CSV table of C-alpha atoms in Angstrom, one decimal:
chain,number,residue,atom,x,y,z
J,1,ALA,CA,232.2,172.7,-1.7
J,2,ALA,CA,234.2,169.6,-2.4
J,3,LEU,CA,233.9,168.2,-5.9
J,4,GLY,CA,234.6,164.6,-6.4
J,5,ASP,CA,236.8,162.9,-3.7
J,6,PRO,CA,239.9,165.0,-3.4
J,7,ARG,CA,242.8,163.6,-1.4
J,8,ILE,CA,244.0,167.0,-0.4
J,9,LEU,CA,241.9,169.9,0.8
J,10,ILE,CA,243.0,173.5,1.4
J,11,LEU,CA,240.6,175.7,3.4
J,12,ASP,CA,241.3,179.4,3.8
J,13,GLU,CA,239.3,181.1,6.6
J,14,ALA,CA,236.3,178.8,6.2
J,15,THR,CA,234.5,180.3,9.2
J,16,SER,CA,235.8,183.8,9.2
J,17,SER,CA,232.6,185.8,8.5
J,18,VAL,CA,229.9,183.7,10.2
J,19,ASP,CA,228.1,183.8,13.5
J,20,THR,CA,228.8,181.3,16.2
J,21,ARG,CA,225.8,179.1,15.4
J,22,THR,CA,226.7,178.9,11.7
J,23,GLU,CA,230.3,178.2,12.7
J,24,ARG,CA,229.3,175.2,14.7
J,25,LEU,CA,227.3,173.8,11.7
J,26,ILE,CA,230.2,174.4,9.4
J,27,GLN,CA,232.5,172.7,11.9
J,28,ALA,CA,230.3,169.6,12.0
J,29,ALA,CA,230.3,169.3,8.2
J,30,LEU,CA,234.1,169.9,8.1
J,31,ASN,CA,234.8,167.2,10.6
J,32,ASP,CA,233.2,164.6,8.2
J,33,LEU,CA,234.7,166.2,5.1
J,34,LEU,CA,238.3,166.2,6.5
J,35,LYS,CA,238.4,162.6,7.6
J,36,ASN,CA,241.0,160.5,5.9
J,37,ARG,CA,242.4,163.4,3.9
J,38,THR,CA,245.4,165.6,4.0
J,39,SER,CA,244.0,169.1,4.8
J,40,PHE,CA,245.6,172.5,5.2
J,41,VAL,CA,243.3,174.7,7.2
J,42,ILE,CA,244.2,178.4,7.4
J,43,ALA,CA,242.3,180.1,10.2
J,44,HIS,CA,242.3,183.0,12.6
J,45,ARG,CA,239.4,181.5,14.4
J,46,LEU,CA,241.2,178.9,16.5
J,47,SER,CA,238.0,176.9,17.1
J,48,THR,CA,238.3,175.9,13.4
J,49,ILE,CA,241.6,174.1,14.0
J,50,ARG,CA,240.9,172.6,17.5
J,51,ASN,CA,240.8,169.0,16.1
J,52,ALA,CA,243.8,169.3,13.8
J,53,ASP,CA,246.6,166.6,14.0
J,54,GLN,CA,249.2,169.4,13.7
J,55,VAL,CA,248.9,173.1,14.2
J,56,LEU,CA,251.6,175.5,12.9
J,57,VAL,CA,251.4,178.9,14.6
J,58,LEU,CA,252.8,181.7,12.5
J,59,ASP,CA,253.9,185.2,13.7
J,60,GLN,CA,255.0,187.6,11.0
J,61,GLY,CA,255.4,184.8,8.5
J,62,LYS,CA,257.6,182.6,10.7
J,63,ILE,CA,256.6,179.3,12.5
J,64,VAL,CA,256.8,180.1,16.2
J,65,GLU,CA,255.0,177.0,17.6
J,66,ARG,CA,254.0,173.6,16.5
J,67,GLY,CA,251.9,170.9,18.0
J,68,ARG,CA,248.3,169.7,18.8
J,69,HIS,CA,245.8,172.1,20.2
J,70,GLU,CA,246.1,170.6,23.8
J,71,GLU,CA,249.9,170.7,23.7
J,72,LEU,CA,250.0,174.3,22.5
J,73,LEU,CA,247.6,175.4,25.3
J,74,ALA,CA,249.7,173.5,27.9
J,75,GLU,CA,252.8,175.4,26.7
J,76,ARG,CA,251.1,178.7,27.5
J,77,GLY,CA,252.9,180.5,24.7
J,78,PHE,CA,251.9,182.4,21.6
J,79,TYR,CA,249.0,180.1,20.7
J,80,TYR,CA,247.7,180.0,24.2
J,81,ASN,CA,247.6,183.8,24.3
J,82,LEU,CA,245.7,184.0,21.0
J,83,TYR,CA,243.3,181.3,22.1
J,84,MET,CA,242.6,183.0,25.4
J,85,SER,CA,242.0,186.4,23.8
J,86,GLN,CA,239.4,184.9,21.4
J,87,PHE,CA,237.6,182.8,24.0
J,88,ARG,CA,237.7,185.4,26.8
J,89,ARG,CA,236.0,187.8,24.4
J,90,ARG,CA,233.4,185.1,23.4
J,91,SER,CA,232.5,184.3,27.0
J,92,GLU,CA,232.2,188.1,27.7
J,93,VAL,CA,229.7,188.4,24.9
J,94,GLU,CA,227.8,185.2,26.0
J,95,GLU,CA,227.7,186.5,29.5
J,96,ALA,CA,226.4,189.9,28.4
J,97,THR,CA,223.6,188.4,26.3
J,98,LEU,CA,222.4,186.4,29.3
J,99,LYS,CA,222.6,189.2,31.9
J,100,PRO,CA,219.2,189.8,33.7
J,101,SER,CA,217.9,193.3,33.1
J,102,GLY,CA,216.3,193.6,36.5
J,103,ASN,CA,212.7,193.4,35.3
J,104,GLY,CA,212.6,189.7,34.9
J,105,THR,CA,213.8,189.6,31.3
J,106,PHE,CA,217.3,189.3,29.8
J,107,ASN,CA,219.2,192.0,28.0
J,108,ALA,CA,220.6,191.4,24.5
J,109,GLY,CA,223.8,192.9,25.9
J,110,ALA,CA,225.8,195.5,24.0
J,111,LEU,CA,229.5,195.1,23.8
J,112,ALA,CA,231.5,197.0,21.2
J,113,PRO,CA,233.2,194.8,18.5
J,114,ALA,CA,236.8,194.0,19.3
C-alpha cells in the first residue's frame, strides 16, 4: 500500500505469488499508482514491467540489456528468451484448460508446474 503521495516507489515482486486473474487486477491498480512517479519495479514476471519506460535486464548481477519492452523483444536477445519462455508456458496452460474432453465438456487440464 502507498501511504501519502510518495514521489518514488520501489516494488519488489509485486505479483510473484498470485494467479493470473489477481495479477491483472494488481496490474490495473499499479498502472494508476505508478503514474507521474519515479518507480523501480523488480520482477521475474515480465508482464509486470511491460509498460515500463525503461527495462534493465540483469543476468548474474550484470545489466545485459536495456530498453523498452517492445525494443527488447525486437532485439530477440536475453529478454526476448525470458519473455517467450514465460508466455509459451502460459499459453500451454490456457490451451490445456480449454481442451475438449471428448464428452462435450472441457478438461481442467493437468500440466506439471514448471
